[in-house]
Coordinates of C-alpha atoms in Angstrom, one line a residue:
M1 CA 20.7 -28.6 122.7
D2 CA 19.6 -26.7 119.5
Q3 CA 16.1 -28.1 118.8
L4 CA 14.5 -25.2 117.1
L5 CA 14.4 -24.9 113.6
L6 CA 14.3 -20.8 113.3
L7 CA 13.5 -19.4 109.6
Y8 CA 16.0 -16.5 108.5
S9 CA 14.1 -13.4 108.9
H10 CA 14.7 -12.3 104.8
C11 CA 13.0 -16.3 104.7
I12 CA 9.0 -15.0 104.9
I13 CA 6.4 -17.1 105.0
V14 CA 3.2 -16.3 102.5
K15 CA 0.0 -18.2 102.6
G16 CA -2.3 -17.8 99.4
A17 CA -5.5 -20.2 99.0
S18 CA -4.1 -23.5 97.6
R19 CA -0.5 -23.4 98.9
S20 CA 1.9 -21.1 100.3
V21 CA 5.5 -19.5 99.4
I22 CA 8.5 -19.0 101.1
C23 CA 10.2 -15.7 100.2
D24 CA 13.8 -15.7 99.8
L25 CA 14.5 -11.9 99.5
Q26 CA 18.2 -11.9 100.4
R27 CA 18.6 -14.3 97.6
R28 CA 15.6 -12.9 95.1
K29 CA 14.1 -16.6 94.9
I30 CA 10.4 -17.3 95.8
Y31 CA 9.4 -21.2 96.5
P32 CA 5.8 -22.6 96.6
V33 CA 5.2 -25.4 99.4
P34 CA 2.0 -27.0 100.9
H35 CA 0.1 -25.8 103.6
S36 CA 1.4 -28.5 105.8
L37 CA 5.0 -27.5 105.9
I38 CA 4.2 -24.0 106.5
S39 CA 1.7 -25.4 109.5
L40 CA 4.1 -26.6 111.1
F41 CA 5.9 -23.5 111.7
T42 CA 4.6 -21.7 115.2
E43 CA 4.1 -17.9 114.5
E44 CA 7.3 -17.1 116.2
R45 CA 9.1 -18.3 112.9
Y46 CA 10.8 -21.8 114.9
I47 CA 9.9 -25.4 114.1
N48 CA 10.2 -27.5 117.4
V49 CA 11.7 -30.5 116.3
P50 CA 11.4 -33.2 119.5
E51 CA 8.1 -31.4 119.9
I52 CA 6.2 -33.1 116.3
L53 CA 8.3 -35.8 116.2
I54 CA 6.4 -37.2 119.4
Q55 CA 3.1 -36.8 117.9
L56 CA 3.9 -38.7 114.7
D57 CA 3.7 -42.0 113.0
D58 CA 6.5 -44.0 110.9
D59 CA 5.1 -42.4 107.4
E60 CA 4.5 -39.1 109.0
K61 CA 7.8 -39.0 110.4
E62 CA 9.1 -39.8 106.8
I63 CA 7.6 -36.5 105.7
F64 CA 8.5 -34.3 108.2
H65 CA 12.0 -35.4 107.6
E66 CA 12.0 -34.7 103.9
Y67 CA 10.2 -31.1 104.9
L68 CA 13.3 -31.0 107.4
E69 CA 16.0 -31.4 104.3
F70 CA 14.5 -29.5 102.0
I71 CA 14.5 -26.2 104.3
E72 CA 17.8 -27.3 105.3
E73 CA 19.1 -27.9 101.7
H74 CA 17.8 -24.0 100.8
E75 CA 19.3 -22.5 103.9
F76 CA 15.4 -20.7 105.2
A77 CA 16.2 -21.4 108.7
F78 CA 18.7 -22.7 111.4
Y79 CA 18.8 -24.4 114.9
C80 CA 19.2 -22.6 117.8
S81 CA 18.0 -23.0 121.5
S82 CA 15.1 -21.5 123.3
E83 CA 16.8 -18.4 124.8
E84 CA 18.9 -17.5 121.7
I85 CA 15.1 -17.0 119.4
E86 CA 14.6 -13.1 120.8
L87 CA 18.1 -12.5 119.3
F88 CA 17.0 -13.5 116.1
P89 CA 14.1 -10.0 115.6
R90 CA 11.8 -10.6 112.3
M91 CA 12.9 -8.8 109.9
A92 CA 10.9 -4.9 109.7
E93 CA 8.2 -4.6 107.4
E94 CA 8.0 -0.8 107.6
W95 CA 8.7 1.0 103.9
L96 CA 10.1 4.0 104.3
F97 CA 10.9 6.3 100.8
P98 CA 11.9 9.8 101.5
A99 CA 10.2 11.5 98.3
H100 CA 6.9 12.6 97.4
I101 CA 7.4 10.4 94.5
S102 CA 9.9 8.2 93.4
H103 CA 9.3 7.7 89.8
C104 CA 8.4 9.2 86.7
I105 CA 6.8 7.3 83.4
L106 CA 7.5 9.4 80.5
D107 CA 5.0 8.0 77.4
A108 CA 6.3 9.8 73.9
E109 CA 5.9 8.9 70.3
Q110 CA 8.9 9.9 69.1
E111 CA 9.8 13.3 71.0
L112 CA 9.2 14.8 74.6
S113 CA 9.2 18.6 73.2
Y114 CA 9.0 19.4 77.5
F115 CA 11.9 17.9 78.7
D116 CA 14.5 19.6 79.4
T117 CA 16.0 21.1 82.7
K118 CA 13.1 23.0 83.9
F119 CA 10.9 19.5 84.2
L120 CA 13.6 18.0 85.8
E121 CA 13.6 20.9 88.6
Q122 CA 9.9 19.9 88.8
L123 CA 11.0 16.7 89.6
E124 CA 13.6 17.3 92.0
A125 CA 11.3 19.6 93.8
L126 CA 9.0 15.5 94.5
C127 CA 12.7 14.4 95.2
C128 CA 12.1 11.8 92.5
N129 CA 15.6 9.7 91.2
F130 CA 13.9 7.4 88.5
I131 CA 12.8 7.7 85.1
Q132 CA 11.6 5.7 82.5
F133 CA 11.4 6.4 78.7
R134 CA 8.8 4.9 76.8
F135 CA 8.9 5.6 73.0
F136 CA 6.5 4.2 71.4
K137 CA 7.4 5.1 67.8
E138 CA 11.5 5.6 66.4
A139 CA 13.5 7.8 68.4
S140 CA 16.3 10.0 66.7
W141 CA 19.0 9.8 68.0
N142 CA 19.6 13.4 68.3
E143 CA 16.7 13.5 70.4
L144 CA 17.9 10.4 72.3
E145 CA 21.2 12.0 72.9
R146 CA 19.5 15.4 74.1
I147 CA 17.1 13.8 77.1
M148 CA 20.7 12.1 78.0
S149 CA 22.4 15.4 78.0
V150 CA 19.8 17.1 80.4
I151 CA 19.9 14.4 83.1
A152 CA 23.7 14.0 83.1
P153 CA 24.1 16.6 85.9
S154 CA 20.8 15.9 87.4
Q155 CA 19.9 14.1 90.5
I156 CA 18.5 11.8 88.2
K157 CA 20.2 8.3 89.9
S158 CA 18.3 5.4 87.3
V159 CA 16.7 5.8 83.8
E160 CA 14.8 2.9 81.9
I161 CA 14.4 3.3 78.4
M162 CA 12.5 1.3 75.7
L163 CA 12.2 1.7 72.1
P164 CA 11.2 0.0 69.1
Y165 CA 13.5 -1.5 67.0
K166 CA 14.9 -0.1 64.3
N167 CA 16.3 -1.3 60.6
E168 CA 19.1 0.3 60.4
D169 CA 22.7 -0.8 59.4
L170 CA 24.8 -0.8 62.7
F171 CA 21.6 -0.8 64.8
Y172 CA 22.6 -2.4 67.8
Q173 CA 26.5 -1.1 67.2
S174 CA 25.0 2.3 68.1
I175 CA 22.9 1.1 70.8
E176 CA 26.0 -0.6 73.0
S177 CA 27.6 2.7 72.2
F178 CA 25.0 5.0 73.6
V179 CA 24.2 3.0 76.8
K180 CA 27.6 2.9 77.1
K181 CA 28.2 6.4 77.4
H182 CA 25.6 6.9 79.6
K183 CA 26.1 5.9 82.8
K184 CA 22.5 6.4 84.2
I185 CA 21.0 4.0 82.0
S186 CA 19.9 1.1 84.2
S187 CA 18.5 -0.8 80.9
L188 CA 17.6 -0.2 77.6
T189 CA 14.3 -2.6 76.5
I190 CA 14.1 -2.9 72.3
T191 CA 10.6 -3.8 71.0
G192 CA 9.8 -5.6 68.2
T193 CA 12.6 -7.9 67.5
D194 CA 12.8 -11.0 66.6
V195 CA 13.6 -12.5 69.6
T196 CA 13.5 -12.4 73.3
R197 CA 16.6 -12.1 75.4
I198 CA 19.1 -10.7 77.2
Y199 CA 21.1 -8.9 74.4
K200 CA 23.7 -7.8 76.8
E201 CA 23.9 -8.2 80.4
G202 CA 25.0 -5.2 82.7
N203 CA 26.7 -4.7 86.1
Y204 CA 25.5 -3.5 89.3
G205 CA 22.4 -2.5 88.0
I206 CA 23.5 -0.5 85.2
G207 CA 24.2 -1.4 81.2
Y208 CA 21.3 -3.6 80.6
I209 CA 20.4 -4.3 76.9
L210 CA 17.4 -5.9 76.5
Q211 CA 15.6 -7.3 73.7
T212 CA 11.5 -8.7 73.4
D213 CA 9.3 -9.7 70.1
K214 CA 6.7 -7.9 72.1
I215 CA 5.4 -5.1 69.5
I216 CA 4.4 -2.8 71.8
D217 CA 3.7 0.9 69.9
S218 CA 1.0 2.8 72.6
E219 CA 0.4 2.4 76.5
I220 CA -2.2 -0.1 76.1
H221 CA 0.0 -2.6 76.2
C222 CA 0.8 -2.0 80.1
G223 CA -0.3 -4.1 82.8
I224 CA 1.2 -7.6 82.1
I225 CA 1.1 -9.9 85.0
D226 CA 3.7 -12.7 84.5
S227 CA 5.9 -14.9 87.2
S228 CA 9.4 -13.6 84.9
L229 CA 8.2 -9.8 85.7
F230 CA 7.6 -11.0 89.9
S231 CA 10.3 -8.8 91.8
I232 CA 11.4 -11.0 94.8
N233 CA 13.0 -8.2 96.8
I234 CA 12.5 -6.5 101.0
A235 CA 12.0 -3.1 98.8
T236 CA 9.1 -4.7 96.4
F237 CA 7.8 -7.1 98.9
T238 CA 7.5 -4.4 102.6
E239 CA 5.9 -1.5 99.8
S240 CA 3.3 -4.0 99.0
L241 CA 2.7 -4.4 102.7
A242 CA 0.6 -1.0 102.9
F243 CA 0.7 0.2 99.5
N244 CA 0.3 -0.8 96.1
T245 CA 3.4 -1.0 94.0
C246 CA 2.3 -0.5 90.8
L247 CA 1.3 3.4 91.5
N248 CA 2.7 4.0 95.2
R249 CA 4.8 7.6 95.0
K250 CA 4.7 7.4 90.6
I251 CA 3.4 10.0 88.2
G252 CA 3.0 9.7 84.5
I253 CA 2.8 11.6 81.6
D254 CA 1.3 10.0 78.5
T255 CA 1.9 10.5 74.4
K256 CA -0.3 13.7 74.2
G257 CA 1.1 15.5 77.8
H258 CA -2.3 14.7 80.4
I259 CA -0.1 14.2 83.7
K260 CA -1.4 10.9 85.4
N261 CA -0.6 8.3 88.1
C262 CA 0.5 6.2 85.2
P263 CA 0.4 7.1 81.9
S264 CA -2.6 4.2 81.2
M265 CA -4.8 5.3 83.3
K266 CA -7.4 7.5 82.4
K267 CA -8.0 10.2 85.1
S268 CA -5.8 13.9 84.0
F269 CA -5.1 16.1 86.6
G270 CA -3.9 18.5 84.2
H271 CA -1.3 18.8 81.2
I272 CA 1.8 19.3 81.7
K273 CA 1.7 23.0 79.4
D274 CA -0.6 24.7 82.0
T275 CA 0.2 22.1 85.2
A276 CA 2.9 21.7 87.9
L277 CA 3.5 18.5 88.4
A278 CA 3.5 19.9 92.3
D279 CA -0.4 20.6 91.7
A280 CA -1.1 17.5 90.2
V281 CA 0.2 15.7 92.5
A282 CA -1.5 17.7 95.6
Q283 CA -4.7 17.2 94.0
P284 CA -6.9 14.9 96.4
D285 CA -7.6 11.9 93.8
F286 CA -4.1 11.9 92.7
K287 CA -3.5 9.6 96.0
K288 CA -6.3 7.7 95.4
Y289 CA -4.7 4.3 94.9
W290 CA -1.6 4.8 97.0
T291 CA -2.8 2.6 99.4
L292 CA -4.5 0.2 97.7
G293 CA -2.6 -3.3 98.4
K294 CA -3.1 -6.3 97.8
D295 CA -4.9 -8.2 100.5
S296 CA -7.9 -5.2 99.2
I297 CA -7.9 -6.3 95.8
S298 CA -10.3 -9.8 95.1
K299 CA -7.8 -12.6 93.9
C300 CA -5.1 -11.2 94.5
K301 CA -5.9 -11.3 98.2
D302 CA -5.8 -14.8 98.1
C303 CA -2.4 -15.4 96.0
E304 CA 0.6 -16.6 97.0
F305 CA 2.6 -14.1 95.1
R306 CA 0.9 -11.3 96.2
H307 CA 3.9 -9.3 97.5
V308 CA 6.5 -10.2 94.4
C309 CA 3.8 -8.8 91.9
T310 CA 3.0 -5.6 90.6
D311 CA -0.7 -4.8 90.6
C312 CA -2.2 -3.0 87.4
R313 CA -4.9 -0.9 87.9
A314 CA -5.2 1.0 84.4
Y315 CA -6.6 -2.5 83.2
L316 CA -9.1 -4.7 85.7
D317 CA -11.4 -7.6 84.8
E318 CA -14.1 -5.3 86.2
P319 CA -13.4 -1.7 85.1
A320 CA -16.0 -0.4 87.0
N321 CA -14.4 -1.8 90.6
I322 CA -11.0 -0.5 91.9
Y323 CA -11.0 -3.6 94.1
S324 CA -11.1 -6.3 90.8
A325 CA -8.4 -8.4 89.8
P326 CA -5.8 -7.2 87.4
L327 CA -7.3 -8.2 83.5
K328 CA -4.2 -9.1 82.3
C329 CA -3.6 -11.6 85.0
G330 CA -3.8 -15.5 84.0
Y331 CA -3.0 -17.1 87.5
D332 CA -5.4 -18.9 89.3
P333 CA -4.5 -18.7 93.0
Y334 CA -7.2 -21.6 93.5
T335 CA -5.7 -24.4 91.0
N336 CA -2.5 -23.1 91.3
T337 CA -1.8 -22.6 87.1
W338 CA -1.3 -20.2 84.5
E339 CA -2.7 -19.7 81.5
E340 CA -2.9 -16.9 78.6
W341 CA -4.8 -14.6 80.4
S342 CA -6.5 -13.4 76.7
S343 CA -8.2 -16.4 75.9
N344 CA -10.5 -16.4 79.5
P345 CA -13.6 -16.0 77.8
L346 CA -15.0 -14.5 81.3
K347 CA -12.5 -10.9 80.3
E348 CA -13.9 -11.0 76.8
K349 CA -15.9 -8.0 78.3
A350 CA -13.6 -6.0 79.7
V351 CA -11.4 -6.4 76.8
H352 CA -13.8 -4.5 74.5
Y353 CA -14.1 -1.6 77.3
Y354 CA -10.5 -1.3 77.5
Q355 CA -10.9 -1.5 72.7
M356 CA -7.7 -4.3 72.8
Q357 CA -9.3 -5.8 70.7
E358 CA -6.5 -5.6 67.9
M359 CA -3.6 -7.0 70.7
I360 CA -6.0 -10.6 70.9
P361 CA -6.2 -12.6 68.2
N362 CA -10.2 -14.8 67.8
I363 CA -12.2 -11.5 69.7

């Protein structure tokens, strides 16, 4: 008789300080649940229903059945026999990515003079397939077309572009035409618009056009932690178990041409004019943050969302402490509440250190 309720391998429990979550990595959804529900599962990921029922009084049985209904309703688990347990192993937790660098982030005011086929050859040598362009001022259509023409025949698989709204006739029509023409664009985000929304849905991970009312005019806007930015998938989850999901295998170039882990960070590993990307990556400190996972970070290690969240190291609550929590996180895992991070008086000292006062009213 099937009496054991076994979690599907893609439904993973993550315990936090005050509650837990079940991450459904296949459906890409996350469900906060009380510790009391999670405690029903054994280390082998199953609930022995008859065995637990014997131990409960009538009131406890009612709660137990509510838990079972919740689990069954969301299809987190299925019934099987003890003999069948070994047929359903855990999901493999190893993260493998066959590249020295996975993502490249390029910041620019209006143009990227160094971006050409020789630059892409350097990225190709590092096996990098993904590029994000962040323009802080109005980029010309000629520059955008030039960049995409360089990328078109290359090994680059996916491109993200962020650029400010331009007050010109037929702006959105031009954006749509540009994205439709260049099939490697996964998303294009227009900043400083009057509303935040998905302007145009993409297909199969490409062609998304997004709008945000945020004015993003420098790298200092990076590092926001928000539930809307959670990345609920197997790749992010497994990477987070051993690596820093924000900086692992990443390389960036700031608006001045300095090569960094991320354009928002202070440490430079050379200038693009006289330093090869491979030489920058080979420097000992370049990989310093790659293995700095969530279980080493204060507050993050107690957070139930830690394996679906990014972890900015550019802006910290305590700038001198690399194990400090991200400055721009307003979540409290001890009370399970969100607040606007910039309104927290405990963060004021760090805000001044990073010279973010102009971003935040009343400071």
